[in-house]
XYZ file of C-alpha atoms in Angstrom:
74
model
C 3.396 147.019 48.837
C 4.550 146.981 45.652
C 2.190 149.976 44.473
C 3.662 152.342 47.254
C 6.168 153.847 45.042
C 3.870 153.861 42.080
C 1.326 155.718 44.324
C 3.448 158.110 45.815
C 5.116 159.425 42.765
C 1.680 159.310 41.252
C 0.333 161.379 44.143
C 3.303 163.904 43.479
C 2.070 164.176 39.639
C -1.548 165.273 40.969
C -0.397 167.930 43.624
C 1.791 169.520 40.751
C -1.711 169.699 38.675
C -0.421 168.042 36.078
C -1.259 164.882 34.061
C 0.976 161.883 33.203
C 1.245 162.809 29.531
C 2.341 166.282 30.330
C 5.276 164.878 32.671
C 5.988 162.140 29.917
C 6.194 165.262 27.422
C 8.537 167.718 29.995
C 10.934 164.116 30.187
C 10.720 163.583 26.703
C 11.910 167.308 25.657
C 14.324 167.495 28.532
C 15.965 164.143 29.019
C 15.060 162.252 25.865
C 12.812 159.682 27.598
C 10.295 158.135 25.525
C 6.959 159.907 25.207
C 5.289 157.273 26.063
C 2.579 157.311 29.166
C 2.557 153.300 29.387
C 6.619 153.422 29.564
C 6.250 155.294 32.472
C 3.392 153.878 34.115
C 5.016 150.255 33.117
C 8.435 151.207 35.147
C 6.036 152.343 38.134
C 4.025 149.143 38.172
C 7.308 146.917 37.947
C 9.273 149.460 40.419
C 11.931 149.350 37.639
C 12.679 153.105 37.507
C 16.477 153.720 37.791
C 17.358 156.152 40.436
C 18.823 158.619 37.358
C 15.413 158.202 36.261
C 13.921 159.300 39.810
C 16.027 161.825 39.436
C 14.819 163.455 36.754
C 11.512 162.831 37.305
C 11.548 164.749 40.398
C 13.195 167.590 38.295
C 10.397 167.798 35.802
C 7.962 168.448 38.581
C 10.024 170.730 40.732
C 11.227 168.511 43.267
C 14.923 167.630 44.537
C 15.612 164.041 46.108
C 18.034 164.580 49.070
C 19.900 162.252 50.886
C 19.187 162.730 54.556
C 20.699 160.556 57.831
C 17.699 159.040 59.821
C 17.324 160.037 63.135
C 18.769 157.282 65.584
C 15.806 156.569 68.274
C 17.099 156.494 71.768
């Protein structure tokens, strides 16, 4: 199950029609991230992406993270 987060984020990148390199370049330009694709890949592989980094990643992909209360099953 460890790759679920990684695969989900990579799917968003693909759906956006961009490459990992383009995303990393945007993150470096906008937020001062490392411009290394392997750095982002390693964070996704290890599931060590911080919340702030996830918000920034979503932002450069044109998304925003939203907290939504779960619906209670009856």
